Amino acid sequence: MENKIKVLLIEDEKEVLELYNLKLTLDEYDVITAENGSEGLEKSFKENPDLIFLDIKMPGMDGFEVLKKLRSDERTKHIPVIILSNFDEQDMIEKGLTLGANEYLIKSQFSPEDISTKVKDFLEK
Amino acid sequence: MKNGKKIRNELKRSRQELEKKIVKRTADLFKANKSLKTSEKKYSTLVEKSNDGIVIIQDGLLKFVNPAVTKFTGFSKDEAINKSFINFVSPKYKGLVIERYKKRLLGEKVPNKYEIEIISKNGKNVSVEVNASIITHEGKWADMAILRETTERKETEKILEEERKKMEAIYNTASEGLALYDAEGRVIDFNPSLRKLFGLKKEIKNVKRKEIAGNREQYFKYLLERFDDSLKTQKEVYSGKTVSNVLMKIHSNPPKYLEGTYVPIINDKKVQGMLASFRDVTTLKNQAEEIAQQLIEVEKQRNRWEAVFENVEEGVFVIDGDNMLSRMNGSCELMTGFEEREVVGKPYYQIFGCHDTQGNKFPEFHPIDKVYKTNSAIPYDEHLHRNQEGNEIWVGVSYTPILSDNGVIEQVVGVIRDITAIKQTEKAKSEFVSVASHELRTPLTVIHGYLSLLLNGDLGDMRSDISRINYINALNKIYGETKRLTKLVEELLNISRIEERRLKLYTRKSILAIAIDEVISEFKPLAESKGLHLEFIYDKKLDGTYVLIDRDKFKQVLVNLLDNAIKYTEKGNVTIKSIAKNGEILTQVSDTGTGIPTGLKNKVFEKFQQVGVSYLKENKGTGLGLYIVKAIVELHKGRIWCDSQINIGTTFTFTLPIVA
């Protein structure tokens, strides 16, 4: 339990959050969830996760703003961030990657299984 | 003795008288001699200083020449004296001179003044006027000739003669018609051109101008039309003035135009006559008329273009070669917010502040620069401009250079169309697609996710309680998200129907309170779960009134409004109140929720508008609800609006007409 990989899910869609939480927990990851941007940022600093899944469309602070803050803070700039969004516009993808996301995934194209595999792939690198 | 003394005295007196006489005579002689000497000196000085040449010829030889002769012949005194004079006469005149010389010596009468040519030392002929007379020289007859040089006078005469001939030639051959009148206005002379120009058919010499003017048909082949008062012109000229640009028309076929100039001939301060000159200005006049006609055409054309320029919907402006704006039409004024007079003479980039989509601004970027760089037109392009109010406007532009003959850009004509609205619509459309797909993908993600968990066996085999709970939970999620997806698809279809005006109502005469009660009962559990008080207040005056509604669509309106009211209210009341007013039923849905900022009150009815700065930060929901609500209310011939105060609450009011 103590050496579990810690994954932070920042996602305002309750159903989506629950789905990923369920799968990653089943796959024995230590999952932390945040339902909006500022909560996600706070938990990033406090919990020092190994990987962050970040949604874009969120009330208050959106995903891009969270990413900017993560990348400009010494505590979090090294943490891999995977954007999980249902926006597939090219300019959104480019913006996410430019701001320092390690990957940009379209939610509807990835099953919970794929997401879990992504975590494994990322942390084995 | 007495006699002797008398004689002696007589002699003495005679001698004395004689002496006296001798003395007197001697004195006289002396005096005479002296005066002669003075006179000789006088004459010799005269001869020496005379500008006329003086020669004395004796026995055919030159015996004397004065310095003037030396001066105009070049021969010295020594070279001339004792030489035969005839050698100095030019061969042409030798015969004449010899003949006259002989005759004169013989005492015959010959003219003593005549002109000859003599030969100078350098071989040139010198014209001289000879004035010869007979004198005695050293006791013998001699011929004295005074020679006056006339070469210069001859040459002047020659020049004058040449000039006269030239003038005559000009007079006779000039294309201008010339006529000379005397002091009484009588024609003294006219040249051949005048005859031709006027088509004279009768002699006009010595005829008074007044007489010709009175009987033109007798004198001229064609009708002569003058555009001045002929006699008045004459009067003016004879008062000393020059009258020019007098136009007249000869009605020949084709007609001819003449232009006359009348100049007074003034001598001794008196007008002695008049010179009239006429030139054929038909070609000039025709050209002038043609040019005038062309100018009228150009003006007409210009007016037509000006009308087009001012009235086209597109903004049109013209830039001169030096980058300065020179024209701007009304549409352009409206678009930019500048008036033409404010911008003329200013650099275009100051007025059409423009940047590309990357935000590059002048001087790094200006579309018109490209025209100057490439010397070619930009057929169509789209750019962001900023108008005087500082607002960004999207413009569709086309720039066309007008090149000079040597390919230099003289002007650039810009045609711009404000496509801001089109761009906004395009942007809204693409945003709508983006947001709609996002909204559709979210439930799909959840449905797809749970189904894959179920299929992968991630949720176990239902043998354990946990597994069963997980199964049921997954199925519930799938069911919930399917409902959400269905609702969304319905909304999107409705939007599409609204926008294509295909949303139809199936109305029935209904009692409003019954329709409202139905919806309220559905929302009671939700309101109660949030601890909200849901109330319906119904005006008794409405008893017995009916409205014409499509029950399903009306329900959609109320569902949306109540859904929002409950969603945005944490505590307090949600109230529905219906009252009668001016033949309508006003229904208000009020809450005690967070409220809507003033600026967004009207925007809530737009597509994908929720209260928030950007869609990225929006709450759940599609943002399509109120757009559809408004469309449905308006289809029912009603209106809908929104009143709200931050942290106090929001009221949506819609109206429905009462039917009998």
XYZ file of C-alpha atoms in Angstrom, chain B residues 151-657:
507
model
C 28.533 101.213 -99.567
C 26.743 101.189 -96.188
C 23.742 103.022 -97.574
C 23.664 100.621 -100.500
C 23.680 97.657 -98.186
C 20.889 99.065 -96.089
C 18.909 99.626 -99.246
C 19.641 96.066 -100.290
C 18.474 94.689 -96.950
C 15.359 96.788 -97.123
C 14.680 95.511 -100.590
C 15.151 91.923 -99.484
C 12.880 92.507 -96.516
C 10.304 94.022 -98.772
C 10.462 91.031 -101.051
C 10.217 88.679 -98.132
C 7.242 90.550 -96.773
C 5.682 90.466 -100.166
C 6.260 86.734 -100.381
C 4.738 86.269 -96.956
C 1.842 88.490 -97.886
C 1.214 86.540 -101.043
C 1.732 83.046 -99.756
C 0.610 83.248 -96.102
C -2.307 81.012 -95.251
C -3.722 83.904 -93.261
C -5.957 86.184 -95.208
C -4.742 89.760 -95.025
C -6.556 92.945 -95.970
C -5.386 96.502 -95.745
C -7.830 99.395 -95.376
C -7.266 103.103 -95.670
C -8.363 105.773 -93.240
C -11.878 105.743 -94.707
C -12.191 101.986 -94.391
C -11.624 101.370 -98.084
C -9.833 98.167 -99.079
C -6.398 99.131 -100.389
C -5.070 95.668 -100.866
C -5.647 92.032 -99.899
C -3.715 88.863 -100.417
C -4.652 85.688 -102.347
C -5.435 83.790 -99.154
C -8.111 86.301 -98.253
C -9.783 85.703 -101.557
C -9.717 82.003 -100.971
C -10.789 82.063 -97.324
C -13.789 84.274 -97.914
C -14.595 82.906 -101.354
C -14.585 86.362 -102.956
C -16.550 86.556 -106.151
C -16.320 90.296 -106.803
C -13.505 92.817 -106.689
C -13.271 94.497 -103.321
C -10.330 96.777 -103.945
C -11.300 100.397 -103.283
C -14.644 99.267 -101.903
C -15.564 100.479 -98.449
C -15.862 97.847 -95.772
C -19.288 99.174 -94.837
C -20.500 98.591 -98.389
C -19.190 94.992 -98.353
C -20.816 94.331 -95.000
C -24.137 95.568 -96.326
C -24.069 93.424 -99.476
C -22.229 90.295 -98.489
C -24.128 88.051 -100.874
C -22.707 90.054 -103.759
C -19.148 89.743 -102.620
C -18.963 86.289 -101.057
C -19.772 82.907 -102.524
C -21.082 81.595 -99.202
C -23.126 83.088 -96.451
C -20.862 84.793 -93.944
C -22.044 84.713 -90.374
C -20.296 86.942 -87.912
C -20.541 86.624 -84.177
C -19.633 90.263 -83.567
C -21.050 93.609 -84.643
C -18.866 94.184 -87.684
C -19.237 97.950 -87.729
C -18.713 98.290 -84.033
C -15.484 96.323 -84.395
C -14.387 98.687 -87.142
C -15.200 101.697 -85.013
C -13.130 100.343 -82.160
C -10.152 99.664 -84.372
C -10.310 103.130 -85.883
C -10.296 104.523 -82.379
C -6.885 102.888 -81.959
C -7.690 99.564 -80.362
C -6.683 96.131 -81.562
C -9.626 93.735 -81.750
C -8.799 90.064 -81.808
C -10.522 86.673 -81.597
C -13.388 87.740 -83.810
C -15.092 84.530 -84.860
C -17.028 84.132 -88.081
C -18.537 81.222 -89.886
C -18.516 80.638 -93.629
C -21.482 78.483 -94.547
C -19.664 76.468 -97.167
C -19.953 72.719 -97.262
C -18.395 71.703 -94.915
C -18.625 74.969 -92.996
C -15.488 76.898 -92.152
C -14.649 78.986 -89.144
C -12.421 82.044 -89.386
C -10.859 84.039 -86.653
C -10.096 87.683 -87.367
C -7.701 90.144 -85.822
C -8.014 93.858 -86.621
C -5.047 96.095 -85.979
C -5.094 99.864 -86.435
C -2.261 101.336 -88.503
C -1.107 104.347 -86.582
C 1.185 106.966 -87.991
C 1.858 110.361 -86.430
C -0.529 109.433 -83.640
C -3.333 109.166 -86.132
C -5.107 106.044 -87.342
C -4.207 105.870 -91.031
C -5.897 102.585 -91.712
C -6.468 99.052 -90.552
C -4.876 95.691 -91.160
C -7.168 92.702 -90.870
C -5.881 89.165 -90.705
C -7.978 86.045 -90.806
C -7.039 82.468 -90.143
C -8.939 79.278 -90.673
C -9.766 77.853 -87.237
C -12.133 75.143 -88.453
C -9.881 72.300 -87.318
C -9.224 73.975 -83.999
C -12.898 74.689 -83.536
C -13.858 71.147 -84.449
C -11.217 69.790 -82.108
C -12.402 72.102 -79.372
C -15.961 70.964 -79.936
C -14.854 67.355 -79.923
C -12.931 67.885 -76.718
C -15.905 69.674 -75.182
C -18.097 66.757 -76.188
C -15.601 64.321 -74.755
C -15.445 66.333 -71.567
C -19.219 66.183 -71.277
C -19.015 62.413 -71.792
C -16.239 62.111 -69.255
C -18.240 64.193 -66.831
C -21.307 62.031 -67.384
C -19.203 58.922 -66.903
C -17.628 60.430 -63.836
C -21.040 61.251 -62.388
C -22.197 57.722 -63.055
C -19.133 56.295 -61.366
C -19.442 58.778 -58.547
C -23.028 57.600 -57.984
C -21.874 53.988 -58.001
C -18.919 54.847 -55.774
C -21.089 56.588 -53.212
C -23.932 54.099 -53.207
C -22.327 50.681 -53.307
C -22.661 48.668 -50.163
C -18.956 47.901 -50.219
C -16.562 50.374 -48.732
C -14.391 51.797 -51.466
C -11.294 53.894 -51.001
C -8.464 55.115 -53.185
C -4.838 55.403 -52.175
C -2.434 57.574 -54.140
C 1.052 56.478 -55.087
C 2.473 58.153 -52.018
C 0.383 55.977 -49.659
C -2.066 58.759 -48.926
C -5.805 58.246 -48.971
C -7.457 60.323 -51.629
C -11.030 59.039 -51.643
C -13.360 57.141 -49.377
C -17.028 56.445 -49.976
C -19.991 56.542 -47.627
C -19.965 52.826 -46.844
C -16.307 53.069 -45.969
C -17.104 56.014 -43.707
C -19.694 53.916 -41.894
C -17.325 50.987 -41.516
C -14.323 52.922 -40.305
C -16.146 55.616 -38.373
C -14.089 58.289 -40.156
C -15.411 60.929 -42.494
C -13.810 61.264 -45.899
C -12.623 64.812 -45.242
C -10.847 63.657 -42.088
C -8.798 61.014 -43.837
C -7.905 62.531 -47.199
C -4.173 63.146 -47.346
C -3.416 60.815 -44.455
C -1.444 57.567 -44.770
C -3.787 54.627 -45.222
C -2.227 52.550 -42.469
C -3.174 55.207 -39.938
C -6.810 54.893 -40.886
C -7.012 51.222 -41.727
C -5.109 49.967 -38.734
C -4.952 46.331 -39.572
C -3.421 43.197 -38.205
C -3.218 39.622 -39.311
C -4.464 36.647 -37.323
C -1.084 36.331 -35.590
C -1.481 39.869 -34.293
C 1.210 41.380 -36.534
C 0.495 45.019 -37.119
C 1.812 47.720 -39.399
C 4.698 48.181 -40.204
C 5.423 44.420 -40.051
C 2.169 43.705 -41.749
C -0.324 45.489 -43.909
C -2.159 43.811 -46.771
C -1.790 46.866 -49.021
C 2.003 46.554 -48.712
C 1.743 43.340 -50.676
C 0.175 45.235 -53.576
C 3.071 47.685 -53.600
C 5.640 44.896 -53.328
C 4.225 42.664 -56.022
C 2.636 45.276 -58.297
C -0.369 43.030 -58.525
C -3.884 42.912 -57.201
C -5.138 41.044 -54.172
C -8.368 39.533 -55.512
C -9.756 38.594 -52.096
C -8.472 38.344 -48.609
C -9.855 38.620 -45.106
C -8.352 40.758 -42.403
C -9.025 42.225 -39.041
C -9.234 45.987 -39.012
C -9.829 48.317 -36.169
C -12.366 51.096 -36.587
C -12.286 54.538 -35.013
C -14.155 53.326 -31.948
C -11.380 50.791 -31.516
C -13.630 47.844 -32.332
C -12.245 45.055 -34.389
C -14.059 44.473 -37.614
C -13.525 41.631 -40.027
C -13.279 42.802 -43.598
C -13.213 40.960 -46.869
C -10.892 43.023 -49.028
C -9.774 43.272 -52.587
C -7.024 45.651 -53.586
C -6.388 46.613 -57.177
C -3.425 48.714 -58.264
C -3.821 51.209 -61.077
C -0.546 51.235 -62.956
C 0.927 54.023 -65.030
C 2.178 53.352 -68.576
C 5.608 52.469 -67.255
C 4.221 50.060 -64.683
C 4.471 52.225 -61.590
C 1.568 52.090 -59.149
C -0.285 55.355 -59.380
C -3.235 54.447 -57.218
C -4.606 51.522 -55.309
C -8.349 50.999 -55.181
C -9.521 49.123 -52.150
C -12.938 47.515 -51.882
C -13.847 46.324 -48.426
C -16.907 44.585 -47.084
C -17.730 44.302 -43.431
C -17.940 40.564 -42.833
C -17.859 40.805 -39.057
C -21.402 39.437 -38.796
C -20.593 36.594 -41.189
C -17.411 35.857 -39.283
C -19.306 35.904 -35.998
C -21.890 33.532 -37.402
C -19.140 31.275 -38.730
C -17.382 31.383 -35.400
C -20.630 30.697 -33.563
C -21.322 27.773 -35.887
C -17.922 26.242 -35.395
C -18.154 26.828 -31.651
C -21.588 25.248 -31.695
C -20.200 22.188 -33.436
C -17.288 22.078 -31.021
C -19.467 22.419 -27.942
C -22.168 20.081 -29.245
C -19.624 17.355 -29.952
C -18.082 17.859 -26.548
C -21.485 17.517 -24.948
C -22.306 14.405 -26.970
C -18.940 12.800 -26.203
C -19.287 13.140 -22.450
C -22.209 10.703 -21.947
C -20.726 8.485 -24.650
C -17.464 8.350 -22.697
C -19.294 7.165 -19.630
C -21.481 4.644 -21.502
C -18.522 3.315 -23.427
C -16.380 3.205 -20.297
C -18.839 1.188 -18.183
C -19.639 -1.162 -21.040
C -15.937 -1.905 -21.508
C -15.555 -2.511 -17.769
C -18.470 -4.916 -17.887
C -17.192 -6.716 -20.946
C -13.645 -6.936 -19.612
C -14.919 -8.518 -16.436
C -13.416 -5.715 -14.391
C -16.544 -5.666 -12.271
C -16.359 -9.364 -11.373
C -18.757 -12.175 -12.100
C -21.793 -11.041 -10.019
C -21.151 -13.854 -7.605
C -20.158 -11.501 -4.831
C -22.328 -8.741 -3.414
C -19.726 -6.149 -4.344
C -19.698 -7.410 -7.849
C -23.465 -7.242 -8.041
C -23.490 -3.730 -6.621
C -20.847 -2.697 -9.148
C -22.856 -4.270 -11.965
C -26.032 -2.517 -11.006
C -24.179 0.739 -10.490
C -22.638 0.436 -13.942
C -26.000 -0.265 -15.544
C -27.537 2.697 -13.748
C -24.750 4.932 -15.017
C -25.253 3.674 -18.536
C -29.002 4.215 -18.241
C -28.561 7.729 -16.832
C -26.070 8.756 -19.472
C -28.259 7.322 -22.211
C -31.117 9.497 -20.976
C -28.797 12.498 -20.934
C -27.655 11.692 -24.445
C -31.251 11.315 -25.642
C -32.210 14.667 -24.163
C -29.220 16.281 -25.795
C -29.945 14.768 -29.166
C -33.558 15.973 -28.876
C -32.355 19.456 -28.055
C -29.961 19.489 -30.950
C -32.688 18.304 -33.286
C -34.956 21.040 -31.952
C -32.262 23.619 -32.539
C -31.867 22.389 -36.066
C -35.659 22.546 -36.566
C -35.833 26.030 -35.070
C -33.044 27.283 -37.290
C -34.581 25.783 -40.367
C -38.011 27.023 -39.191
C -39.322 23.493 -39.157
C -40.380 23.426 -35.500
C -44.183 22.965 -35.681
C -46.699 23.336 -32.907
C -49.697 21.061 -32.423
C -51.826 23.341 -30.297
C -54.961 22.680 -28.287
C -57.154 25.019 -26.318
C -55.993 24.390 -22.772
C -56.331 25.662 -19.219
C -52.886 26.929 -18.297
C -53.090 26.046 -14.597
C -53.565 22.356 -15.409
C -50.488 22.273 -17.643
C -48.400 24.039 -14.994
C -49.610 21.803 -12.158
C -48.548 18.745 -14.117
C -44.926 19.930 -14.335
C -44.796 21.158 -10.758
C -45.750 17.758 -9.446
C -42.813 16.291 -11.383
C -40.362 18.753 -9.808
C -41.649 18.505 -6.245
C -39.256 15.636 -5.271
C -36.201 17.425 -6.723
C -37.023 20.706 -4.960
C -37.692 18.933 -1.693
C -34.401 17.041 -1.960
C -32.615 20.444 -2.059
C -34.821 21.783 0.736
C -36.438 24.349 -1.551
C -40.030 25.527 -1.274
C -41.782 25.120 -4.628
C -45.025 27.099 -4.923
C -47.592 27.918 -7.611
C -49.605 31.115 -7.230
C -52.611 31.333 -9.546
C -54.642 34.498 -10.191
C -58.350 33.760 -9.658
C -59.207 36.104 -12.531
C -57.788 33.463 -14.814
C -60.668 31.137 -14.083
C -62.452 30.374 -17.303
C -59.605 31.575 -19.551
C -57.886 29.424 -22.107
C -54.602 29.470 -23.959
C -53.657 27.799 -27.201
C -50.667 25.553 -26.450
C -48.718 22.592 -27.702
C -48.712 20.630 -24.439
C -45.404 18.788 -25.027
C -43.522 21.906 -26.057
C -45.086 24.020 -23.336
C -43.955 21.423 -20.841
C -40.436 21.746 -22.247
C -40.522 25.482 -21.498
C -41.576 25.027 -17.936
C -39.213 22.101 -17.344
C -36.266 24.136 -18.512
C -37.170 27.173 -16.425
C -37.819 25.117 -13.281
C -34.712 23.012 -13.833
C -32.584 26.151 -13.992
C -34.306 27.761 -11.002
C -33.714 24.737 -8.814
C -30.160 24.189 -10.134
C -29.007 27.738 -9.323
C -30.797 28.078 -6.007
C -29.254 26.672 -2.858
C -31.938 27.805 -0.419
C -35.233 29.621 -0.341
C -38.101 29.444 -2.775
C -38.918 28.707 -6.329
C -42.242 30.330 -7.188
C -44.479 30.137 -10.237
C -47.037 32.885 -10.536
C -49.597 33.414 -13.291
C -51.578 36.657 -13.666
C -53.816 38.200 -16.316
C -52.664 41.414 -17.958
C -53.811 43.161 -21.151
C -55.361 40.081 -22.715
C -52.348 37.935 -21.904
C -51.330 35.572 -19.163
C -48.005 36.518 -17.607
C -46.235 33.593 -15.980
C -43.226 34.250 -13.776
C -40.729 31.661 -12.598
C -38.782 33.203 -9.713
C -35.996 31.881 -7.577
C -33.881 33.120 -4.689
C -30.647 31.926 -6.330
C -27.315 33.364 -7.406
C -28.703 35.731 -10.034
C -27.393 36.680 -13.439
C -24.971 39.583 -14.065
C -26.656 42.531 -15.855
C -24.601 42.205 -19.003
C -25.606 38.617 -19.544
C -29.362 38.949 -18.971
C -30.128 39.088 -22.667
C -27.433 36.644 -23.627
C -28.958 33.791 -21.679
C -31.322 33.194 -24.584
C -28.473 32.681 -27.039
C -27.124 29.283 -27.977
C -24.570 27.819 -25.565
C -24.752 30.827 -23.316
C -24.542 30.066 -19.701
C -23.582 32.456 -17.023
C -19.831 32.423 -17.207
C -16.943 34.027 -18.953
C -16.250 31.171 -21.283
C -17.782 27.897 -22.174
C -14.704 26.143 -20.773
C -15.700 27.252 -17.308
C -19.395 26.533 -17.654
C -21.582 24.581 -15.357
C -23.170 21.423 -16.464
C -25.891 21.614 -19.037
C -25.849 22.181 -22.683
C -26.615 25.871 -22.751
C -29.251 25.150 -25.341
C -32.266 25.125 -23.039
C -33.166 28.806 -22.920
C -32.566 29.224 -26.630
C -35.169 26.545 -27.268
C -37.496 27.990 -24.593
C -37.470 31.381 -26.258
C -38.129 29.858 -29.667
C -41.099 27.872 -28.319
C -42.577 30.878 -26.471
C -42.313 32.988 -29.605
C -43.982 30.257 -31.658
C -46.862 30.547 -29.167
C -47.036 34.293 -30.019
C -45.615 35.137 -26.635
C -42.583 36.975 -25.294
C -39.982 36.026 -22.700
C -37.569 38.118 -20.684
C -35.436 37.929 -17.641
C -35.006 40.084 -14.519
C -32.278 39.296 -12.080
C -30.278 40.623 -9.178
C -27.025 39.061 -8.072
C -27.471 36.942 -4.898
C -31.141 37.944 -4.634
C -32.672 35.933 -7.394
C -33.882 35.643 -10.935
C -37.302 35.924 -12.519
C -38.108 34.647 -15.993
C -41.399 36.000 -17.331
C -43.208 34.685 -20.360
C -46.539 35.653 -21.867
C -49.243 33.724 -23.668
C -52.241 35.316 -25.407
